[in-house]
mmCIF file of C-alpha atoms and ligand atoms in Angstrom:
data_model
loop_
_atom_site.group_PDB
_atom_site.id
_atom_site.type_symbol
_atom_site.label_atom_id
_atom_site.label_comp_id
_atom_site.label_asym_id
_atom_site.label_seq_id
_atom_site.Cartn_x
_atom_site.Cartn_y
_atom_site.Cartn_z
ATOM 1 C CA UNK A 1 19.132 5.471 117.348
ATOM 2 C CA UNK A 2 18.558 7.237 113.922
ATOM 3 C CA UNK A 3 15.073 9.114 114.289
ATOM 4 C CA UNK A 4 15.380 8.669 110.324
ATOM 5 C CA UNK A 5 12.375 5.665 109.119
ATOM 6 C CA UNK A 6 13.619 3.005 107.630
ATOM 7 C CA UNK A 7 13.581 2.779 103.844
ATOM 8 C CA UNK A 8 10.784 -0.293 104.067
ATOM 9 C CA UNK A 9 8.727 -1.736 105.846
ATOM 10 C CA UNK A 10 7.922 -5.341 105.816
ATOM 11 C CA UNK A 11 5.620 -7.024 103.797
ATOM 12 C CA UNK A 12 5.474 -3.876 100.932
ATOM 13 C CA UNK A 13 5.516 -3.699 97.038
ATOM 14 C CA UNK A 14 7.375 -1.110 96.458
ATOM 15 C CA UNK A 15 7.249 0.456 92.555
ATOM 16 C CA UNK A 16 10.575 1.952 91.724
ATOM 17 C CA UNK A 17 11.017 4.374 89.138
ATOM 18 C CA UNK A 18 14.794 4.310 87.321
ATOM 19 C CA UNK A 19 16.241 6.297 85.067
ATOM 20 C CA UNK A 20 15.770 6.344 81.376
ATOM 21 C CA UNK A 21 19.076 6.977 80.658
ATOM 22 C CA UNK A 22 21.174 8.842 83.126
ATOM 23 C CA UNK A 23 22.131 7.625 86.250
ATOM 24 C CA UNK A 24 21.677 10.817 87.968
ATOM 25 C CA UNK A 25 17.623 10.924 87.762
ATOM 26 C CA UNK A 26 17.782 7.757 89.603
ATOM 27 C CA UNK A 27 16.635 9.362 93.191
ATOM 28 C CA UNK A 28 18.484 9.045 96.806
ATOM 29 C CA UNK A 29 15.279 7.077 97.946
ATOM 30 C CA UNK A 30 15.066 5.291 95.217
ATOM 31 C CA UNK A 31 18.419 3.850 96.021
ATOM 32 C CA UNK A 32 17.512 3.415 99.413
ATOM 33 C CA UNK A 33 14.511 1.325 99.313
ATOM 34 C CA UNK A 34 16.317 -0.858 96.724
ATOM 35 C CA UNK A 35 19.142 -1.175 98.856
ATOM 36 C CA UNK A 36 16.967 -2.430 101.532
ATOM 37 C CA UNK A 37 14.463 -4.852 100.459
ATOM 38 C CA UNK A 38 14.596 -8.604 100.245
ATOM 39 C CA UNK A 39 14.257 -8.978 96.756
ATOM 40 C CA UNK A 40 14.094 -6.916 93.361
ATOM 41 C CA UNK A 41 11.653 -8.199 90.695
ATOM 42 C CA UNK A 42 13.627 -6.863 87.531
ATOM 43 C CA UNK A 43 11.974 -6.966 84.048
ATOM 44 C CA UNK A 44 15.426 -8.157 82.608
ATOM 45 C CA UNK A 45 17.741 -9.426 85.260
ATOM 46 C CA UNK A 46 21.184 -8.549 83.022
ATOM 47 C CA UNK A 47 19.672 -4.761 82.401
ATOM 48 C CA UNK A 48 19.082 -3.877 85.720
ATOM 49 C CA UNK A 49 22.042 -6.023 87.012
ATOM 50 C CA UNK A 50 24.487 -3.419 85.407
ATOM 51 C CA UNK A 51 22.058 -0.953 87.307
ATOM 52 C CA UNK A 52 22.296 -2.123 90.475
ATOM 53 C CA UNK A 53 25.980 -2.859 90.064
ATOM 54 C CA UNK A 54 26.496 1.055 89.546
ATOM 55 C CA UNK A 55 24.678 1.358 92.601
ATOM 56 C CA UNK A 56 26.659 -0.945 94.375
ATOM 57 C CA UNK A 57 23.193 -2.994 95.648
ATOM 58 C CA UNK A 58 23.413 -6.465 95.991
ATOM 59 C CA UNK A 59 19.907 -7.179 96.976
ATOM 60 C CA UNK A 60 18.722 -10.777 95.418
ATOM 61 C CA UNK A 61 17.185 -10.052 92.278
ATOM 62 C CA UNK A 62 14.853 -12.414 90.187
ATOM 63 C CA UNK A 63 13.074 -11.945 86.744
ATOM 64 C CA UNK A 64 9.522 -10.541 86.239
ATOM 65 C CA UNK A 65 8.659 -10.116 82.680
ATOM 66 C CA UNK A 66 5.482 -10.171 80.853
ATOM 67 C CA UNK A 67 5.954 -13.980 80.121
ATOM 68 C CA UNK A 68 6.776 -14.974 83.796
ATOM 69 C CA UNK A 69 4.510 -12.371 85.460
ATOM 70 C CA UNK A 70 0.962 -14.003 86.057
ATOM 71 C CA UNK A 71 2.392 -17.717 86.886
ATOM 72 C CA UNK A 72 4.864 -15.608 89.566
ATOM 73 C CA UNK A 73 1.983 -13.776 91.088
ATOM 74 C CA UNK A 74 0.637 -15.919 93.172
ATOM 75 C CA UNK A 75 4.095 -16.818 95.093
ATOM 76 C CA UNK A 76 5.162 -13.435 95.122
ATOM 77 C CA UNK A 77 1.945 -12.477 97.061
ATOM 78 C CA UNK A 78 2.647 -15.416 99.332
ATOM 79 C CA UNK A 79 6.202 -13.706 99.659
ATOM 80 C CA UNK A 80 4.773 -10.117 100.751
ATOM 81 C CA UNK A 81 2.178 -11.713 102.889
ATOM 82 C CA UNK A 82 4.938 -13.526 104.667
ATOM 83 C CA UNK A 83 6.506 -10.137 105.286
ATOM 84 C CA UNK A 84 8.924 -9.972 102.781
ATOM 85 C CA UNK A 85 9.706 -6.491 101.256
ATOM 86 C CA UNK A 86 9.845 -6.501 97.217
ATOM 87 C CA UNK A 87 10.623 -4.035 94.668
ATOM 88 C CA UNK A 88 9.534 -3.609 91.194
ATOM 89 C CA UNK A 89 11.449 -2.407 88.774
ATOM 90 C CA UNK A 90 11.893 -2.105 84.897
ATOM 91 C CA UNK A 91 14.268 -1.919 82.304
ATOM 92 C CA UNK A 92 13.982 2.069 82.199
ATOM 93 C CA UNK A 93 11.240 4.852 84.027
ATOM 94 C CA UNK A 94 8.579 4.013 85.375
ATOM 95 C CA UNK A 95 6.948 -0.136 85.895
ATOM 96 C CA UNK A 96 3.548 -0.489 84.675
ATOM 97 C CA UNK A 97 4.246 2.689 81.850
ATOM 98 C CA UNK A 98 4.828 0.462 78.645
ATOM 99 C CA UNK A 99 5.958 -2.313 81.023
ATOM 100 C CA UNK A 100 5.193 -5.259 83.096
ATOM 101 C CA UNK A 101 4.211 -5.239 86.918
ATOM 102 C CA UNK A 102 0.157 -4.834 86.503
ATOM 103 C CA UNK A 103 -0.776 -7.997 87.137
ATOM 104 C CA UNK A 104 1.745 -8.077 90.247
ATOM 105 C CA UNK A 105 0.132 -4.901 91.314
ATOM 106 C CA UNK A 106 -3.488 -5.561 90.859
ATOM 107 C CA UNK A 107 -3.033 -8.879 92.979
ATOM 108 C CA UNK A 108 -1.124 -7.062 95.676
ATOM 109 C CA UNK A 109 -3.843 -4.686 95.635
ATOM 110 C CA UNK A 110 -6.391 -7.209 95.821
ATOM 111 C CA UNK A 111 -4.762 -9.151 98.582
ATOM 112 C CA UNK A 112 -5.055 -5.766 100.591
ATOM 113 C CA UNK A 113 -1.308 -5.482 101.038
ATOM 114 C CA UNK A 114 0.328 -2.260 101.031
ATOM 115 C CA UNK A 115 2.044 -0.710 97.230
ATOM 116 C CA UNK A 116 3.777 2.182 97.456
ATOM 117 C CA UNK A 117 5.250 4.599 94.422
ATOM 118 C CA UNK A 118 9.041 5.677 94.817
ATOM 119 C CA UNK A 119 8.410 8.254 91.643
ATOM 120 C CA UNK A 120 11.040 8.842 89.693
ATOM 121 C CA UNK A 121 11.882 9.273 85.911
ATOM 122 C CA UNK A 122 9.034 8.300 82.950
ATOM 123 C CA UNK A 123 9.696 9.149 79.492
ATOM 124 C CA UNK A 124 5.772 9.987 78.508
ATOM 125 C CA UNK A 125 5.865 13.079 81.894
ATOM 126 C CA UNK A 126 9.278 13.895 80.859
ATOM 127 C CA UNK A 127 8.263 14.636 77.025
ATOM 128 C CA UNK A 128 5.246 15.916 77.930
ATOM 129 C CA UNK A 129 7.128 18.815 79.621
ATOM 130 C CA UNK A 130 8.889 20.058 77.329
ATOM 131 C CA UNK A 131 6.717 19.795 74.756
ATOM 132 C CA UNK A 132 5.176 23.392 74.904
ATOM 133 C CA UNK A 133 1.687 21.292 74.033
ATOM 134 C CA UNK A 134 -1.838 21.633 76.124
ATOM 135 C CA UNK A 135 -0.639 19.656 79.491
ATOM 136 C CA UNK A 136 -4.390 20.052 80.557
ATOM 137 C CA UNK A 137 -5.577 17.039 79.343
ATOM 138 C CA UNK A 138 -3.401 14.483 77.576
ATOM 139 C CA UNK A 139 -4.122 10.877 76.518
ATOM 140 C CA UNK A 140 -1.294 8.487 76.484
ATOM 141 C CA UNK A 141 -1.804 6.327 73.811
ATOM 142 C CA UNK A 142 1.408 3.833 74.503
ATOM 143 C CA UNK A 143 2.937 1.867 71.128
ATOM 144 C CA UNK A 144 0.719 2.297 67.983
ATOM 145 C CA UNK A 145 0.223 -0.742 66.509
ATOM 146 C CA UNK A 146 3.252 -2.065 64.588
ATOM 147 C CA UNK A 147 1.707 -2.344 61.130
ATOM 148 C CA UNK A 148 0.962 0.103 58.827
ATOM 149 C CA UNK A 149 -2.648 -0.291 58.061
ATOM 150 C CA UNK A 150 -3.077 -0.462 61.786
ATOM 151 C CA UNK A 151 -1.380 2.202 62.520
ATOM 152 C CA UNK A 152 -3.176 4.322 59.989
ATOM 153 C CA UNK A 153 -6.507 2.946 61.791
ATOM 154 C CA UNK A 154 -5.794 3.700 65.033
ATOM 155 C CA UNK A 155 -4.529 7.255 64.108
ATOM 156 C CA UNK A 156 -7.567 8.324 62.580
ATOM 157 C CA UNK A 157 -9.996 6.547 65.357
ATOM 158 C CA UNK A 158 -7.651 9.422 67.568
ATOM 159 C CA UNK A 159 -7.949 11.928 64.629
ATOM 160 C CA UNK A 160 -10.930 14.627 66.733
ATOM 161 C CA UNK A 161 -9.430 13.941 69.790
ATOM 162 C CA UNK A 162 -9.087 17.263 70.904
ATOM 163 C CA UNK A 163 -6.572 16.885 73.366
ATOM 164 C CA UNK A 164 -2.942 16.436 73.289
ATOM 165 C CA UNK A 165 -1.835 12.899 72.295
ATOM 166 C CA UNK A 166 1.753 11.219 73.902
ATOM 167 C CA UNK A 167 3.148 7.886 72.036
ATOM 168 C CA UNK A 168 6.009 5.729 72.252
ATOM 169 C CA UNK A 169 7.846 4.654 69.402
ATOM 170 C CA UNK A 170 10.828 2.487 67.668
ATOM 171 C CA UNK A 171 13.422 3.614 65.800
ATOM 172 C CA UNK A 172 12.735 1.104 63.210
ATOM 173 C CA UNK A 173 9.498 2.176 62.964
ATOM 174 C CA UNK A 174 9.821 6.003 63.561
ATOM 175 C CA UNK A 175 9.794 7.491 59.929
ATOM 176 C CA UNK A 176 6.976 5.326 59.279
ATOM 177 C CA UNK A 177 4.854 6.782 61.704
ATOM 178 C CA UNK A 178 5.590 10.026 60.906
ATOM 179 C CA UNK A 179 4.669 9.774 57.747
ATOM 180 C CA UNK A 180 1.011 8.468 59.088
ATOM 181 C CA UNK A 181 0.760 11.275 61.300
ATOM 182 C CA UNK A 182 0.585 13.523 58.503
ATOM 183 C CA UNK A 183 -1.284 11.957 56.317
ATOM 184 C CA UNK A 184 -3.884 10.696 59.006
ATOM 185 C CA UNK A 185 -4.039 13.927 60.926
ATOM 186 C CA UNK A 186 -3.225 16.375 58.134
ATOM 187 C CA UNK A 187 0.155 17.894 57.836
ATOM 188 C CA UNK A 188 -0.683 21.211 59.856
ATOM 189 C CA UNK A 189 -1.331 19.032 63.255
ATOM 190 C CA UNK A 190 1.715 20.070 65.624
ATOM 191 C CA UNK A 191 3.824 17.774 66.989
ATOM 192 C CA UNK A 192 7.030 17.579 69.322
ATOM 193 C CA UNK A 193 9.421 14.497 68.330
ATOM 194 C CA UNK A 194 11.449 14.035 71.976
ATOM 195 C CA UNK A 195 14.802 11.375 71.673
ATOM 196 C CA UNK A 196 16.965 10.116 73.857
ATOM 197 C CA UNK A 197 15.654 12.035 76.088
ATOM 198 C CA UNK A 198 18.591 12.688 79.658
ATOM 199 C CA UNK A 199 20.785 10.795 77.032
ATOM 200 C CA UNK A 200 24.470 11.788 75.403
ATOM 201 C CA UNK A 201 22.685 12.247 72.220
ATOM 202 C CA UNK A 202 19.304 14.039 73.244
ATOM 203 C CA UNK A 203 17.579 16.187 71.256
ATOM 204 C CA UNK A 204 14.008 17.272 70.888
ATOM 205 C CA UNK A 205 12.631 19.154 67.772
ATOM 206 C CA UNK A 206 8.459 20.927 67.218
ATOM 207 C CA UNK A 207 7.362 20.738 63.544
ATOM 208 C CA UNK A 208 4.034 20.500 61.840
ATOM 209 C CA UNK A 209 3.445 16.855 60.999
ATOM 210 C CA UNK A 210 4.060 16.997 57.607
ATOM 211 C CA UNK A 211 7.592 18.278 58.577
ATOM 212 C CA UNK A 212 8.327 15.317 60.924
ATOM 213 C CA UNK A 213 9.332 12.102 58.638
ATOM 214 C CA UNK A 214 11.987 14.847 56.641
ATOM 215 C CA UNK A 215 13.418 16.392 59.860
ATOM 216 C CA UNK A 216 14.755 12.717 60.543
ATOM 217 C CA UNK A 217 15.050 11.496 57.058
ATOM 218 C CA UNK A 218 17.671 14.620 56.713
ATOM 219 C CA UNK A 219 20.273 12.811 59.096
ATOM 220 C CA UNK A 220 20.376 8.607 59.512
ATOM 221 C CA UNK A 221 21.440 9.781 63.397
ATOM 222 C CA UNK A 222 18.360 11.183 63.862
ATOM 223 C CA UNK A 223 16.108 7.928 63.550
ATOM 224 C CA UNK A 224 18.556 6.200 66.362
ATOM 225 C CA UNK A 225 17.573 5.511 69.900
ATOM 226 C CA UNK A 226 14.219 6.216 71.421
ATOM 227 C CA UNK A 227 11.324 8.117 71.082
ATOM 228 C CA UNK A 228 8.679 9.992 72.515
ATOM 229 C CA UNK A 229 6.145 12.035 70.057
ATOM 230 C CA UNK A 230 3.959 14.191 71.435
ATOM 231 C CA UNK A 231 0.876 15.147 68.909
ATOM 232 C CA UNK A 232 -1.204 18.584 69.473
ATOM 233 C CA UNK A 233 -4.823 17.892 69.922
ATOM 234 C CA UNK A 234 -7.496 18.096 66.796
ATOM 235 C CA UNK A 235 -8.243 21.791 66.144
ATOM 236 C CA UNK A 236 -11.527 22.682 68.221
ATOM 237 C CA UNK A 237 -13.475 23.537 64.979
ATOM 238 C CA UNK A 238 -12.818 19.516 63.273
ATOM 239 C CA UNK A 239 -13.177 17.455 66.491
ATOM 240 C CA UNK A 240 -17.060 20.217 67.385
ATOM 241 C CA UNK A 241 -18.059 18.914 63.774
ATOM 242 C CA UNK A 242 -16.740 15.423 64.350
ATOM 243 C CA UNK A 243 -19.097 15.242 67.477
ATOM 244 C CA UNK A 244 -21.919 17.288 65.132
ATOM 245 C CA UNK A 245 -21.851 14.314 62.934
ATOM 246 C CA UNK A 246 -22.497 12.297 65.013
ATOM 247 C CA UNK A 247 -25.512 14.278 66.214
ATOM 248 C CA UNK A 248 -26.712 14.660 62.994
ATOM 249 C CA UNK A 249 -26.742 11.063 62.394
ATOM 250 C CA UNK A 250 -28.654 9.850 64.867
ATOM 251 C CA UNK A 251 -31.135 13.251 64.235
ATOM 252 C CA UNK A 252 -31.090 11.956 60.399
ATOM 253 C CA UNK A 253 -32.866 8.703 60.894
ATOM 254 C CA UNK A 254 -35.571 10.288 61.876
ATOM 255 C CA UNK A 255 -35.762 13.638 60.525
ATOM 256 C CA UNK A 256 -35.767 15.577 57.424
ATOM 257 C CA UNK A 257 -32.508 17.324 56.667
ATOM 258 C CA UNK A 258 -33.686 21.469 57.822
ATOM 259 C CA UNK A 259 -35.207 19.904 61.045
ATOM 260 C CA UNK A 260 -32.195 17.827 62.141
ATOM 261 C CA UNK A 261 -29.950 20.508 61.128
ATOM 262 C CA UNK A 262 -32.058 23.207 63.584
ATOM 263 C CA UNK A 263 -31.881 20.475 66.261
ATOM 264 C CA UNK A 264 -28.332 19.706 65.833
ATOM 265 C CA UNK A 265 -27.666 23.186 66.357
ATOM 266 C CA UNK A 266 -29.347 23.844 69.411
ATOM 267 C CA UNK A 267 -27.522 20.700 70.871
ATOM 268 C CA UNK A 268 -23.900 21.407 69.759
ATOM 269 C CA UNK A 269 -23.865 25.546 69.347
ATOM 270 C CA UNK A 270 -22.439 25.346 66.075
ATOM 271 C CA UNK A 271 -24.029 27.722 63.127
ATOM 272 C CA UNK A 272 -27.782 25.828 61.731
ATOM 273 C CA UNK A 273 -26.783 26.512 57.844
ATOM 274 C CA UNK A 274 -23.276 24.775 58.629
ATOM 275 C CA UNK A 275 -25.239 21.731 59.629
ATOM 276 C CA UNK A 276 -27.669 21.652 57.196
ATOM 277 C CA UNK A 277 -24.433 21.473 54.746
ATOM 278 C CA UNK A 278 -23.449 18.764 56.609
ATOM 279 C CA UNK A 279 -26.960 17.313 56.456
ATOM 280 C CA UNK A 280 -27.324 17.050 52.947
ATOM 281 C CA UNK A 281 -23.705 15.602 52.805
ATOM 282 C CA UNK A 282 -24.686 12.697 55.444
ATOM 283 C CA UNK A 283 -27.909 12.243 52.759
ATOM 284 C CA UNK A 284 -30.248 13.854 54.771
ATOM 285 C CA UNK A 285 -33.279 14.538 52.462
ATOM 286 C CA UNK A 286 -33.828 18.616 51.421
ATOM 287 C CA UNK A 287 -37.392 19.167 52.712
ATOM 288 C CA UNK A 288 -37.338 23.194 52.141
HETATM 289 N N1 SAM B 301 8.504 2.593 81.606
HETATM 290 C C1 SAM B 301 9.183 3.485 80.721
HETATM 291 C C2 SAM B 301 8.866 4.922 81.107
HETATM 292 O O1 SAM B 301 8.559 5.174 82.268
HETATM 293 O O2 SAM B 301 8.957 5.822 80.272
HETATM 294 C C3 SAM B 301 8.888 3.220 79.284
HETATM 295 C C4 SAM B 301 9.097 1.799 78.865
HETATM 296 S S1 SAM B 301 8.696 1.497 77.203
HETATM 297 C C5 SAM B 301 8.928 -0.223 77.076
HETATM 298 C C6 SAM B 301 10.097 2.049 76.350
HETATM 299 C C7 SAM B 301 9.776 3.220 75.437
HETATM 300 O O3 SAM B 301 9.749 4.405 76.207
HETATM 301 C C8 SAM B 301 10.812 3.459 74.363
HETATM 302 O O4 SAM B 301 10.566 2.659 73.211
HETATM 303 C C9 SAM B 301 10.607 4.924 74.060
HETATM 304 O O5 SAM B 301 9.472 5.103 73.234
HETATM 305 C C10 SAM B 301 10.288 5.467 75.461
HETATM 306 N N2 SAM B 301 11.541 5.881 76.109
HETATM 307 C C11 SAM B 301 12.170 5.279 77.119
HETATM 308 N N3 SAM B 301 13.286 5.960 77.440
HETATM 309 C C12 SAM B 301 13.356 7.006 76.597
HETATM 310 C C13 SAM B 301 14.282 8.077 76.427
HETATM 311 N N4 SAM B 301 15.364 8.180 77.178
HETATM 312 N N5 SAM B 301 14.025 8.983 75.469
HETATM 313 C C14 SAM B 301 12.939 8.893 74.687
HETATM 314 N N6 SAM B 301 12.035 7.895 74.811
HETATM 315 C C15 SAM B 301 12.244 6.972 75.749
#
C-alpha cells in the first residue's frame, strides 16, 4: 500500500492554478489532483483541452464561464455534496484572479463543503516580484475600465494611493493606458511594464510613466501579448496633503481659515503655514 495520500478526496473543490504560459510552472500536484478528480470545470473547454492533452489527463471536463457559472452552481454543489471531486480551472494562473469561479466558490463555501488551493502560477504575484516596487502593501486593481474617460477617472480616484498599484491590461489597449498613467499620475510616478511574462517573448522594462507609452511605441512587438503594469505608490508628501484636504474641508465649514489650518495640523503632522496655504486655496476665509 502506498503510505503516499491520495491526490483528492471526495466531495472537494479543488482551485487549480496553471500556467500562464509555460508548461513547466504547471506543478507535480497540480497535475495530480487534476489527474484524479471526476470532473474539471474549465473556463474554455478547447483552451484547457490542449492543456490537459499535454498532460496526458483525460478527466471529463465541462465548461464554467462567467455566462454559465451562476445557473451551474447549484448542480455542481449537488455534485460535490454527492461526493464527487471537482476542479477549477482557468484559461491561464490562477481562477478567481481576473476570472470566473467566485460564485462556484462562495456557494461551496456556503454549503460548508471543503475548497482547497493547489497554488500555482498568477500573473499579478509573478509581476509583482520582479518589479523592484514596495511589496508591503499593494492593491490589485484588475482591468481599468476600457474607455478612456473612464480610465482617466478611475486613475485619478487611485492617484494618493500611497501604495503600490498592480493592473492587467490588453494589448489593444496598452499604449492608451500608458499614456493616462502619465498624465493622471504625473510623468515622474514609477512604473514596471511586465509582458509575456514565462513566455518565448518575455520581457519586462522600469520607466517613469511618462516614459512608458514611447518605450512600446518604439517597437510594434512591444505592444503584443499580455500585460502586467505595476505602478509605484503616490509620493508620501501628495497622498499626506490629499488626506489634509480632506481634513481641512470638513474643518472649513465650520471654521475660519488660521483656526482650521492650526487644527488640521495637529491632526495630520504636517507644517500649520502649509495648511493655511491650502486653506485659503479651499476658500477658507483669512481671519488674521
Ligand atoms: N487568472 C490569471 C492570473 O492568475 O494571472 C489572469 C487572468 S486575466 C483574464 C488575463 C490577464 O492576466 C491578461 O490580460 C494579462 O493582463 C495578465 N496575464 C496573464 N498571463 C500573463 C503573462 N504571461 N504575462 C503578462 N500578463 C499576463
Amino acid at each position: 500500500m502506498s503510505d503516499q495520500a491520495p491526490a483528492v478526496s471526495p466531495g472537494h473543490l479543488y482551485v487549480v492554478a496553471t500556467p500562464i504560459g509555460h508548461l513547466g510552472d504547471l506543478s507535480p500536484r497540480a497535475a495530480a489532483v487534476l489527474g484524479s478528480v471526476d470532473r474539471i470545470l474549465a473556463e474554455d473547454t478547447r483552451t484547457s483541452g490542449v492543456l490537459l492533452q499535454q498532460l496526458g489527463i483525460q478527466q471529463p471536463i465541462s465548461a464554467l464561464h462567467e455566462h454559465n457559472e451562476r445557473a451551474q452552481t447549484e448542480q455542481l454543489i449537488a455534485r460535490l455534496t454527492g461526493g464527487e471531486t471537482l476542479a477549477l480551472i482557468s484559461d491561464a494562473g490562477t481562477p478567481l484572479i481576473s476570472d470566473p469561479g467566485f460564485v462556484l466558490v462562495r456557494a461551496a463555501r456556503a454549503a460548508d463543503l471543503p475548497v482547497v488551493a493547489v497554488p500555482g502560477p498568477c500573473a499579478l504575484v509573478a509581476a509583482l516580484s520582479i518589479a523592484g516596487l514596495p511589496t508591503d502593501r499593494f492593491t490589485f486593481i484588475g482591468f481599468l475600465p476600457a474607455k478612456g474617460g473612464a480610465r482617466r477617472q478611475a486613475l485619478a480616484s487611485l492617484r494618493a494611493v500611497p501604495h503600490t498599484l498592480v493592473a492587467y491590461e490588453a494589448s489593444h489597449r496598452i499604449v492608451d493606458t500608458a499614456a493616462d498613467l502619465a498624465a493622471v499620475l504625473g510623468p515622474d510616478r514609477p512604473v514596471m511594464l511586465a509582458r509575456e511574462l514565462t513566455k518565448r517573448f518575455e520581457q519586462s522594462v522600469s520607466c517613469p510613466a511618462g516614459d512608458l507609452a514611447g518605450w512600446l511605441q518604439a517597437d510594434a512587438n512591444r505592444q503584443r501579448g499580455e500585460f502586467v503594469l505595476v505602478i509605484g505608490g503616490a509620493p508620501v508628501a501628495a497622498s499626506d496633503e490629499v488626506e489634509a484636504a480632506a481634513v481641512l474641508k470638513v474643518l472649513l465649514a465650520e471654521l475660519p481659515a488660521s483656526r482650521a489650518a492650526r487644527v488640521a495640523a495637529e491632526l495630520t503632522g504636517l507644517p500649520r503655514k502649509r495648511l493655511y496655504e491650502m486653506a485659503l486655496m479651499a476658500g477658507g476665509g483669512d481671519d488674521r
